[in-house]
Coordinates of C-alpha atoms in Angstrom, one line a residue:
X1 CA 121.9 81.1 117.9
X2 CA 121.0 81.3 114.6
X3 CA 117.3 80.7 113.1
X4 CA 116.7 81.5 109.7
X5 CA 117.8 78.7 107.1
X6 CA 120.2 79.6 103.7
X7 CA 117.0 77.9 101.7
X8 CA 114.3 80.5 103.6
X9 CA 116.6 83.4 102.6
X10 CA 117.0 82.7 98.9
X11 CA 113.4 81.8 99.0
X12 CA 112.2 85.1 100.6
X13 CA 114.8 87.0 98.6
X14 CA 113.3 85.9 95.2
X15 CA 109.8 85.8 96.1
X16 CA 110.7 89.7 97.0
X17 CA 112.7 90.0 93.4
X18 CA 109.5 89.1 92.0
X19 CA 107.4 91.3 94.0
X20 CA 110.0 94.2 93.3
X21 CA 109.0 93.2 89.6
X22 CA 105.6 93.7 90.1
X23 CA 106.4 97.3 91.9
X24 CA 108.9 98.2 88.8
X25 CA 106.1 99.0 86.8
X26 CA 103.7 101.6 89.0
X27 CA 106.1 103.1 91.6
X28 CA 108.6 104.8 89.4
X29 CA 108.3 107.9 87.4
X30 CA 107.6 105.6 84.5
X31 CA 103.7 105.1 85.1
X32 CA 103.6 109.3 85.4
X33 CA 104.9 109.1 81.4
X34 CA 102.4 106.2 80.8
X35 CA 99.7 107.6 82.1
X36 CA 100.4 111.3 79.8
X37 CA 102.1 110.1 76.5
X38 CA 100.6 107.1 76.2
X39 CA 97.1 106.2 78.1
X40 CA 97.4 110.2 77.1
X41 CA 95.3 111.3 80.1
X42 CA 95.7 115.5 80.5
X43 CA 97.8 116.3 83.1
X44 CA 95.4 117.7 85.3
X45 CA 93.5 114.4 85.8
X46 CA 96.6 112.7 86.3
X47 CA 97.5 114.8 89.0
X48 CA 94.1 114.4 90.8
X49 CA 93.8 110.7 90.3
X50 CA 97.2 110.0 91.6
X51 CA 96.7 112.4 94.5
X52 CA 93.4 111.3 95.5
X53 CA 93.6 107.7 95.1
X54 CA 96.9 106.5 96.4
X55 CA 96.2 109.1 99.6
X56 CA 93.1 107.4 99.9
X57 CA 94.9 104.3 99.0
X58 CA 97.2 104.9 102.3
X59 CA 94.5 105.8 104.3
X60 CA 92.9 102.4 104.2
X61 CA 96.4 100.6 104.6
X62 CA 96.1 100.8 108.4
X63 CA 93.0 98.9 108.2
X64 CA 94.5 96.0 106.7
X65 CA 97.2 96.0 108.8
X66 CA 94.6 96.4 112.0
X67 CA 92.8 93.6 110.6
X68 CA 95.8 91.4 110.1
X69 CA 96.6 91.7 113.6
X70 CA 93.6 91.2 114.7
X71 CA 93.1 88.0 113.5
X72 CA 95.1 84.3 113.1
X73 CA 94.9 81.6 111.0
X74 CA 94.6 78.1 112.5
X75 CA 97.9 77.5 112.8
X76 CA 98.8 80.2 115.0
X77 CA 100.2 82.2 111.8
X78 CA 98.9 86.2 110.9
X79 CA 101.1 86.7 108.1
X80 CA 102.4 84.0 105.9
X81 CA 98.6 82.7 104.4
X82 CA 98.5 86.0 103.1
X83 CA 102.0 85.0 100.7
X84 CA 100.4 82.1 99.7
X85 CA 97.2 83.7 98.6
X86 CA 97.3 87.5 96.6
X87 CA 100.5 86.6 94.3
X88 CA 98.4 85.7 91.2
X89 CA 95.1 88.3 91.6
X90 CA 97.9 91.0 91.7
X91 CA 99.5 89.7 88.6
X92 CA 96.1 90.0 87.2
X93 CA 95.4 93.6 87.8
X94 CA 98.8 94.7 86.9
X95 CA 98.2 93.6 83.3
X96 CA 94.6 95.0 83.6
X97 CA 95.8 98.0 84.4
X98 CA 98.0 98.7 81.5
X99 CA 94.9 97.8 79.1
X100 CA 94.4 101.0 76.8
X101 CA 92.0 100.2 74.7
X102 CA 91.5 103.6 73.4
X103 CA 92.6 107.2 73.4
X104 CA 89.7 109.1 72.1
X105 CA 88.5 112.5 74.1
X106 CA 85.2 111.5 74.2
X107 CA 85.8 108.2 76.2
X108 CA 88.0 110.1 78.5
X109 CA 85.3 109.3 81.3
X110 CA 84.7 105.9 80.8
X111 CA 89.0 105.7 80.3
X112 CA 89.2 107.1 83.4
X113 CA 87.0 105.0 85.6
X114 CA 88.1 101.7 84.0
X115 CA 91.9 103.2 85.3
X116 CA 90.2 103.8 89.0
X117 CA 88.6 100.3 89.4
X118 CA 91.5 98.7 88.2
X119 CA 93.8 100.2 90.3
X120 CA 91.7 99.8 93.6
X121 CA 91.7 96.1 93.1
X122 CA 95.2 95.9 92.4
X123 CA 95.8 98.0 95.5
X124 CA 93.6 96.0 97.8
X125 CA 95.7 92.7 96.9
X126 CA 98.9 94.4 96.7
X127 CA 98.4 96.0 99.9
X128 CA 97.8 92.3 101.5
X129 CA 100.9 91.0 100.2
X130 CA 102.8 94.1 100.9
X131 CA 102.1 94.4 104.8
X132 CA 102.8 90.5 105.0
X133 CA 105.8 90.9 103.1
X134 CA 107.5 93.4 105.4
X135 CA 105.5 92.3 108.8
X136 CA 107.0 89.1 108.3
X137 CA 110.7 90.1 108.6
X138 CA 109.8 91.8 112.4
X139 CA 109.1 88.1 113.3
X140 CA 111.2 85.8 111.3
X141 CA 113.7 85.9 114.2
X142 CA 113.6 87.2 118.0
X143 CA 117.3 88.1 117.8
X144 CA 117.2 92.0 116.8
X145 CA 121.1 91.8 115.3
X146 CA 120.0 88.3 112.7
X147 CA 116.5 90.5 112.0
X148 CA 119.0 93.3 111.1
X149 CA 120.9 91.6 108.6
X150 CA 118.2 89.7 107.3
X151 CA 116.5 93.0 106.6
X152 CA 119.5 94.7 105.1
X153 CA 120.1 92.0 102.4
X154 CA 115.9 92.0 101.6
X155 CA 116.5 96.0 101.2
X156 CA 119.1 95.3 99.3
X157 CA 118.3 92.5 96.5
X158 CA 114.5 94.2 96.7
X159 CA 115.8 97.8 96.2
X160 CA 118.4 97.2 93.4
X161 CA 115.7 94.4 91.5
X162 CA 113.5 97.5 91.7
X163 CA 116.0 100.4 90.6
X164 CA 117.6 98.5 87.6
X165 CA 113.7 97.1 86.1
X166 CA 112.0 100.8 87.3
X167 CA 114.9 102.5 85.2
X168 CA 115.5 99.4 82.6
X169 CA 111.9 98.6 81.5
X170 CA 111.1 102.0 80.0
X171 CA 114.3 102.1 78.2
X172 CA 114.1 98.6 76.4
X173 CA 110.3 99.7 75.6
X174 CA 111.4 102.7 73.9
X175 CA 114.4 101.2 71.8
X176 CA 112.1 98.4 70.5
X177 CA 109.5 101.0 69.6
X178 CA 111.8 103.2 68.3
X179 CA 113.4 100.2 66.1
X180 CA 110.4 98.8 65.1
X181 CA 107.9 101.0 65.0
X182 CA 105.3 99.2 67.4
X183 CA 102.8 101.0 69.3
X184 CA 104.1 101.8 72.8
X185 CA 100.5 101.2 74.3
X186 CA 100.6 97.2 73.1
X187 CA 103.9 97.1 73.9
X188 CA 103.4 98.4 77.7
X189 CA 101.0 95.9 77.6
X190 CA 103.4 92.7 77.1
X191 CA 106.0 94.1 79.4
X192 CA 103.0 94.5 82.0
X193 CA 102.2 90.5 81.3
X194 CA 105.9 89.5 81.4
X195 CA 107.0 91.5 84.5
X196 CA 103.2 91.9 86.0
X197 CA 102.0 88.5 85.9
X198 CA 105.4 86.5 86.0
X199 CA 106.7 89.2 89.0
X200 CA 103.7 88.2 91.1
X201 CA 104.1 84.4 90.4
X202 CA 107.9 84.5 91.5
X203 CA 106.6 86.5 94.7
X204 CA 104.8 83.6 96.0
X205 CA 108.3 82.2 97.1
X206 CA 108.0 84.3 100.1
X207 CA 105.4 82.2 101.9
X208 CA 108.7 80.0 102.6
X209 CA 109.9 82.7 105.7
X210 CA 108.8 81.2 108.9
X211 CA 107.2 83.7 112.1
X212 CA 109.2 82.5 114.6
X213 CA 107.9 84.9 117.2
X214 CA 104.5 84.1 117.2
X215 CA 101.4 86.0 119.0
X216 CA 100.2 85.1 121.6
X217 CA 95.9 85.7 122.9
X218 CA 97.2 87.7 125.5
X219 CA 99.4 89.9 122.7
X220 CA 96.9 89.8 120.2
X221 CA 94.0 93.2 119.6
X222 CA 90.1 92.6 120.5
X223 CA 89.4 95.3 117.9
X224 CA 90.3 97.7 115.5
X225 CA 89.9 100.5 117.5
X226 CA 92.7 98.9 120.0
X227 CA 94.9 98.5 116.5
X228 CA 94.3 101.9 115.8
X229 CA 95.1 103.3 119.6
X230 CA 98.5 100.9 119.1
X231 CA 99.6 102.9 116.1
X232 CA 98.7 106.3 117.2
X233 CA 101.1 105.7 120.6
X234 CA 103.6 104.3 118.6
X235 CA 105.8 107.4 118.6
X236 CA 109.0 106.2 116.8
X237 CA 106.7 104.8 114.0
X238 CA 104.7 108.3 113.7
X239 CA 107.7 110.4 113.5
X240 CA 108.8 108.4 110.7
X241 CA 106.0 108.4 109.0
X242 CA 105.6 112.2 109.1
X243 CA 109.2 112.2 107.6
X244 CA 108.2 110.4 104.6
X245 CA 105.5 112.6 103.7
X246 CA 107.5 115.8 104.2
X247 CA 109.5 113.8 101.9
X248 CA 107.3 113.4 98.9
X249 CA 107.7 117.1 98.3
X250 CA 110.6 116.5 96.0
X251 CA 108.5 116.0 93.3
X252 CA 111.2 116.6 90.8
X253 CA 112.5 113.0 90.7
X254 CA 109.0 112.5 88.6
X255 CA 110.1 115.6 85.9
X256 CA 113.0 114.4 85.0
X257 CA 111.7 112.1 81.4
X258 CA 109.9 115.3 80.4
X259 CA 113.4 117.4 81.3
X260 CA 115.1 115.3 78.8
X261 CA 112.5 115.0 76.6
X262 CA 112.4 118.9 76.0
X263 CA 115.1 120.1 77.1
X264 CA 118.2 118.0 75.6
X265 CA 118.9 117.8 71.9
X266 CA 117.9 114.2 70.6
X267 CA 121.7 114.1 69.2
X268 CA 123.2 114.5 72.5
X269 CA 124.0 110.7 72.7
X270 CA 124.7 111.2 68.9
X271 CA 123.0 110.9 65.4
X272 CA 120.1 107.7 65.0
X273 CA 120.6 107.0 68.5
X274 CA 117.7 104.6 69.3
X275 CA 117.6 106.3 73.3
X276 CA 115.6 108.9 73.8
X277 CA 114.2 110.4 76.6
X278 CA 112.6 107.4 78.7
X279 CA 116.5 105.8 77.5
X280 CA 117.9 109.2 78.8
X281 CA 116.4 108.6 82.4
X282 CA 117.2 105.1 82.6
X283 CA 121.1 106.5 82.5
X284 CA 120.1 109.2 85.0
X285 CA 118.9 106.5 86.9
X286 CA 122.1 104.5 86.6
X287 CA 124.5 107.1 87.8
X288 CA 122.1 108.4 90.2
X289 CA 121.1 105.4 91.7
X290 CA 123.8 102.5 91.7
X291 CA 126.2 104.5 93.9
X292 CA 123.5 103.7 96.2
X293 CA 124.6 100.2 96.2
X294 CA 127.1 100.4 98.3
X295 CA 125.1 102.4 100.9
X296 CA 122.9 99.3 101.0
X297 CA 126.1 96.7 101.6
X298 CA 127.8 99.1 104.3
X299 CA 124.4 100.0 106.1
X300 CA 125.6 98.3 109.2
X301 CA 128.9 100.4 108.6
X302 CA 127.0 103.7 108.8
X303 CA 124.9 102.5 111.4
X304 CA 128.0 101.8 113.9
X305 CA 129.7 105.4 112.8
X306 CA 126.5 107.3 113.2
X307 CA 125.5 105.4 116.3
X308 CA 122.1 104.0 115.0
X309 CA 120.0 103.9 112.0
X310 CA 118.0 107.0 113.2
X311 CA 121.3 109.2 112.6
X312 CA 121.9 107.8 109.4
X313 CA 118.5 108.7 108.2
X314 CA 119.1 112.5 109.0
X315 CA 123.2 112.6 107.6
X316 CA 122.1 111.2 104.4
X317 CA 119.2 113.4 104.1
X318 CA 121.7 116.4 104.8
X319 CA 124.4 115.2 102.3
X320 CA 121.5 115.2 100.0
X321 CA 120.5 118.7 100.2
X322 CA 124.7 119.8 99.6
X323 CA 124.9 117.7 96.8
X324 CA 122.2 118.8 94.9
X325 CA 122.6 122.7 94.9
X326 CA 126.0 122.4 94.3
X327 CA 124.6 120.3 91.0
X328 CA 121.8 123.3 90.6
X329 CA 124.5 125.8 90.0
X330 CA 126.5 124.0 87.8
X331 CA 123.6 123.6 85.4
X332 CA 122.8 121.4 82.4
X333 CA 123.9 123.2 79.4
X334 CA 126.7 120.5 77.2
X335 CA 128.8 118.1 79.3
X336 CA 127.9 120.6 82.4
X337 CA 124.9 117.7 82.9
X338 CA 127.1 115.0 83.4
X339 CA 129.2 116.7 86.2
X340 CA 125.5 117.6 87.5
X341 CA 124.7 113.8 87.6
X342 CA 127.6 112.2 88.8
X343 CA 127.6 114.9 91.9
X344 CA 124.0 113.8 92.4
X345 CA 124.6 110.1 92.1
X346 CA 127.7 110.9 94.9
X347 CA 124.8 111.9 97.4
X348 CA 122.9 109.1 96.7
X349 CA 125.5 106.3 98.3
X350 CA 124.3 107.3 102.0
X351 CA 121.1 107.1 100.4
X352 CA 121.2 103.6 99.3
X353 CA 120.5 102.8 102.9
X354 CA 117.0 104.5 103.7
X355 CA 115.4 101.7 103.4
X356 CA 117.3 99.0 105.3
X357 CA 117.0 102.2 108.2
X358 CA 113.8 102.8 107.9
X359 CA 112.6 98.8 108.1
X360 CA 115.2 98.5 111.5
X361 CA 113.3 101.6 112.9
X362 CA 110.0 100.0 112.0
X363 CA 111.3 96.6 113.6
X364 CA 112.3 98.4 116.5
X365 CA 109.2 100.2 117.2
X366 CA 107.4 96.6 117.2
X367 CA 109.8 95.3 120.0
X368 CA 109.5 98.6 121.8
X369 CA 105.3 98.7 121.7
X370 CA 105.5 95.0 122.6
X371 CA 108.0 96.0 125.4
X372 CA 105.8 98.7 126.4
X373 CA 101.9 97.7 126.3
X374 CA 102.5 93.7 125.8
X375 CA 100.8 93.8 122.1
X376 CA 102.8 92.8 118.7
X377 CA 101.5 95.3 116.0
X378 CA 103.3 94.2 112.8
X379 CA 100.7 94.2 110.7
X380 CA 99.4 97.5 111.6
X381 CA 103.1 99.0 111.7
X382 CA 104.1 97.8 108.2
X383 CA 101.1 98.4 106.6
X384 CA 101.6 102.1 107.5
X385 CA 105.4 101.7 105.5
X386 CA 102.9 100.6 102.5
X387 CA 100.9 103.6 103.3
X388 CA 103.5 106.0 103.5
X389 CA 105.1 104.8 100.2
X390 CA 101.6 105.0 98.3
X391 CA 100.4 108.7 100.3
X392 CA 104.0 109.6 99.4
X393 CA 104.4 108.5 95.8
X394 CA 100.3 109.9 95.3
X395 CA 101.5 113.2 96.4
X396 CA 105.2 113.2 94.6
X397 CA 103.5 111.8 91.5
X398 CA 100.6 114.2 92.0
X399 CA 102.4 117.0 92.3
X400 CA 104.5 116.2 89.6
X401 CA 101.4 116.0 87.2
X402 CA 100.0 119.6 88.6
X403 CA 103.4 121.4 88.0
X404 CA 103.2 120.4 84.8
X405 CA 99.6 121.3 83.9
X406 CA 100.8 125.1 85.7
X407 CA 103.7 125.1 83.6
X408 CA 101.3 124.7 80.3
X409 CA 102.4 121.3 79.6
X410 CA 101.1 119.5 76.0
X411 CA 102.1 115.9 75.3
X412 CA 104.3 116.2 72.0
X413 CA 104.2 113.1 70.1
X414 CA 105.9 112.0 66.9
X415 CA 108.3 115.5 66.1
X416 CA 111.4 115.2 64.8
X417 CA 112.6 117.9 67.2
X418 CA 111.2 118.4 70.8
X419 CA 113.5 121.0 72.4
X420 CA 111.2 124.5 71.9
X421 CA 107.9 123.0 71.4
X422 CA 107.2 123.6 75.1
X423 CA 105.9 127.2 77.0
X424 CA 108.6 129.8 78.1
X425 CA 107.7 129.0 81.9
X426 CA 108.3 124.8 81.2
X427 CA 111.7 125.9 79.8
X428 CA 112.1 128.3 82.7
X429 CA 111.3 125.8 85.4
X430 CA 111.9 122.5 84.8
X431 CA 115.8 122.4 85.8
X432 CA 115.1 124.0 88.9
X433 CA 111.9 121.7 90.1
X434 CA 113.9 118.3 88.9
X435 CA 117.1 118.9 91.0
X436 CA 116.4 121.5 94.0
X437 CA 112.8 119.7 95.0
X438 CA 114.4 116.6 96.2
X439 CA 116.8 119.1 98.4
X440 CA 113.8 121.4 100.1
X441 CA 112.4 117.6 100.6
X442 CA 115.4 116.1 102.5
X443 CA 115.7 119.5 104.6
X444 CA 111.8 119.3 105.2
X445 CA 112.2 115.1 106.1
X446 CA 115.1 115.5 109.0
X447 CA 113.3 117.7 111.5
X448 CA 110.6 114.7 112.5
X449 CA 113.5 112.6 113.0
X450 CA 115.2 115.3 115.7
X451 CA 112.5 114.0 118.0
X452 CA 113.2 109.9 118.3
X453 CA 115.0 109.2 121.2
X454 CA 115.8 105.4 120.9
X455 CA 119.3 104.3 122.0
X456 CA 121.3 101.7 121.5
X457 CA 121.6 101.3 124.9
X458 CA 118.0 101.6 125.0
X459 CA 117.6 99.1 122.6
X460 CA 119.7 96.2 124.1
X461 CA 117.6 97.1 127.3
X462 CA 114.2 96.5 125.3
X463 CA 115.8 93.2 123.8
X464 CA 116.8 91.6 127.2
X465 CA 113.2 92.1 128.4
X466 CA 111.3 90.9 125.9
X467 CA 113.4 87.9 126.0
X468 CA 113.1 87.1 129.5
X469 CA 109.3 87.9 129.2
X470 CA 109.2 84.8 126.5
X471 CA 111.4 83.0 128.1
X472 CA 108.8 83.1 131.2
X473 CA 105.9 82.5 129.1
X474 CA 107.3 79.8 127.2
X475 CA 109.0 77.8 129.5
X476 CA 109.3 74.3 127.4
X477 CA 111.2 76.2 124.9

């Protein structure tokens, strides 16, 4: 039997275009660059504001989620009030966020806690619509293998509306600066309305998925504290977790606009090119990352040859780390960087589907708990995937940001040449950091995963179960 309706797909699909819209903005390397060159915050305060406020960011993410599963709307619903509610105050912070109104020294203070309050509004509502967003897909059907492909396609559209606008947006802004003149900061500022503010409206199309498996009194938490215990003996869902952040190490990813800002001639794409470095990234991104596309449309593929989504997790990971020393060697001196790229963007097909793998393990682990202890904890389970992706980008983006304050790192605005203005060590260091942190990362993220034990077999067990449990409590249906 099938339950969720063509219209609710396209509808959730958009609405999580337009959220993806929204996310194109701040969860790229692209708001590390904003926050340098052009809110031109030092490097060092970068790196601790990132760090410090999206780990504490993550931290309170569990919270939310505890709180959404502790409580229910009238009409038996946890999740899908939330869609309807925090689209438009997160359009509103987004373009609040990107106001600079000014770049002196002296106001570096006040700068800088304008920045912080903005962002922790925008997190707070974000956050809401983030854990309902995901949450929703563990209960939109009670069949696992329609949940499965339901999640695969949202991983999918979300994922490649998110690559191509994270990679796209910062090359468009450049060229129209570059071509017109403009000031990058006002400029920022309308892409932040247009894809900010009309990303978060489109989003509100998600409120259209239905939770079809709905909680029960018996199913739902007294407290937070019981939330909390939920999460903590939810081993599949730790494991993960722990993954992730081992995977943040691989900081490089954030380097790699400075790499070709500095490192590669601004004739390499050829004399009064329009593209330059942001431009240069955006093609990185391109062969890097739509090879990934068609990890995302054979994700049920992989998952049959590797026997489970877990297994995929740790072969892509392990392709990962071949791929990109084999690219280390080769180096980036002439047309040696594109044989580099394209060898990187040929380890990054398997890894077009972490994502759909990652939301199936966090699906599973919410049938499992409910198998196990009787409680649904999607709130609390998804809302550590937003934690985990804001602790993890903190720290990436963080680290980023303190590698280049170690490597002497000065913003260098308006030369005609860039390559040499940087310190011996930046030149020494920034090949190596961009492609072999990503490899120590994916080596550091499989061991976690070593340690779920979650069959197939045992999951077809859990499924049968649950459904003869809800078949026993609901008898009229």
């Amino acid at each position: 039997m099938k339950y969720i309706s063509k219209k609710e797909k396209i509808s959730y699909y958009a609405g999580l275009s337009g959220q993806n819209m929204v996310y194109a903005l701040i969860g790229g390397s692209f708001f590390n660059y904003f926050l340098t060159d052009i809110a031109l915050f030092p490097a060092i305060v970068v790196s601790v504001l990132l760090i410090v406020m999206k780990v504490w960011d993550g931290i309170n993410d569990p919270i939310v989620g505890s709180y959404i599963d502790k409580h229910t709307f009238k009409n038996g619903e946890k999740l899908r009030p939330f869609l309807k509610y925090t689209p438009l105050p997160v359009g509103i912070f987004t373009v609040l966020m990107f106001v600079v109104f000014s770049t002196a020294q002296d106001l570096l203070w006040l700068r800088v806690s304008y920045f912080i309050i903005m962002y922790m509004c925008w997190d707070l509502c974000y956050t809401l619509q983030d854990v309902s967003i995901w949450g929703i897909t563990a209960s939109i059907s009670p069949d696992s293998n329609e949940r499965d492909t339901f999640v695969q396609w949202a991983r999918t559209i979300g994922s490649c509306f998110f690559g191509a606008l994270s990679a796209g947006i910062p090359m468009v802004l450049e060229m129209i600066a570059n071509a017109t003149g403009g000031s990058m900061a006002l400029l920022t500022l309308v892409f932040a309305i247009i894809f900010g503010l009309g990303g978060a409206i489109l989003s509100y199309r998600c409120s259209a998925a239905q939770e079809r498996v709905k909680v029960i009194k018996a199913q739902q938490q007294e407290t937070l504290r019981e939330s909390f215990s939920l999460l903590f003996k939810n081993k599949m869902l730790m494991l993960v977790t722990i993954a992730n952040l081992l995977g943040s190490l691989g900081f490089g990813a954030n380097l790699v606009t400075y790499f070709f800002k500095y490192e590669i001639p601004a004739d390499f794409l050829g004399q009064n090119s329009l593209i330059g470095a942001l431009g240069l990234t955006t093609i990185y991104s391109a062969i890097t990352g739509l090879p990934g596309f068609l990890g995302m449309i054979f994700a049920d593929k992989l998952k049959k040859w590797c026997r489970g989504y877990v297994n995929v997790l740790i072969m892509m990971q392990l392709f990962n780390v071949v791929v990109r020393v084999i690219a280390f060697f080769i180096g980036f001196e002439g047309n040696n960087l594109w044989i580099a790229l394209a060898l990187i963007g040929l380890g990054c097909i398997p890894m077009g589907a972490n994502g759909i793998a990652q939301t199936s393990v966090f699906c599973d682990s919410i049938d499992y708990m409910e198998w196990k202890t009787g409680k649904r904890t999607e709130g609390v389970t998804f809302s550590m995937q937003t934690m985990f992706t804001k602790i993890s980008s903190g720290i990436t983006a963080g680290l980023a940001s303190l590698a280049l304050h170690l490597l002497d790192y000065r913003a260098v605005e308006g030369a005609s040449v860039y390559v040499g203005t940087q310190s011996a060590a930046f030149d020494k260091w920034i090949w190596p950091l961009v492609i072999l942190t990503p490899a120590v990362a994916s080596l550091l993220y499989v061991v976690p995963l070593l340690f779920i034990r979650y069959t197939p077999a045992k999951r077809a067990q859990v499924e049968s179960e649950l459904a003869e449990r809800r078949a026993a409590e609901n008898p009229d249906k």
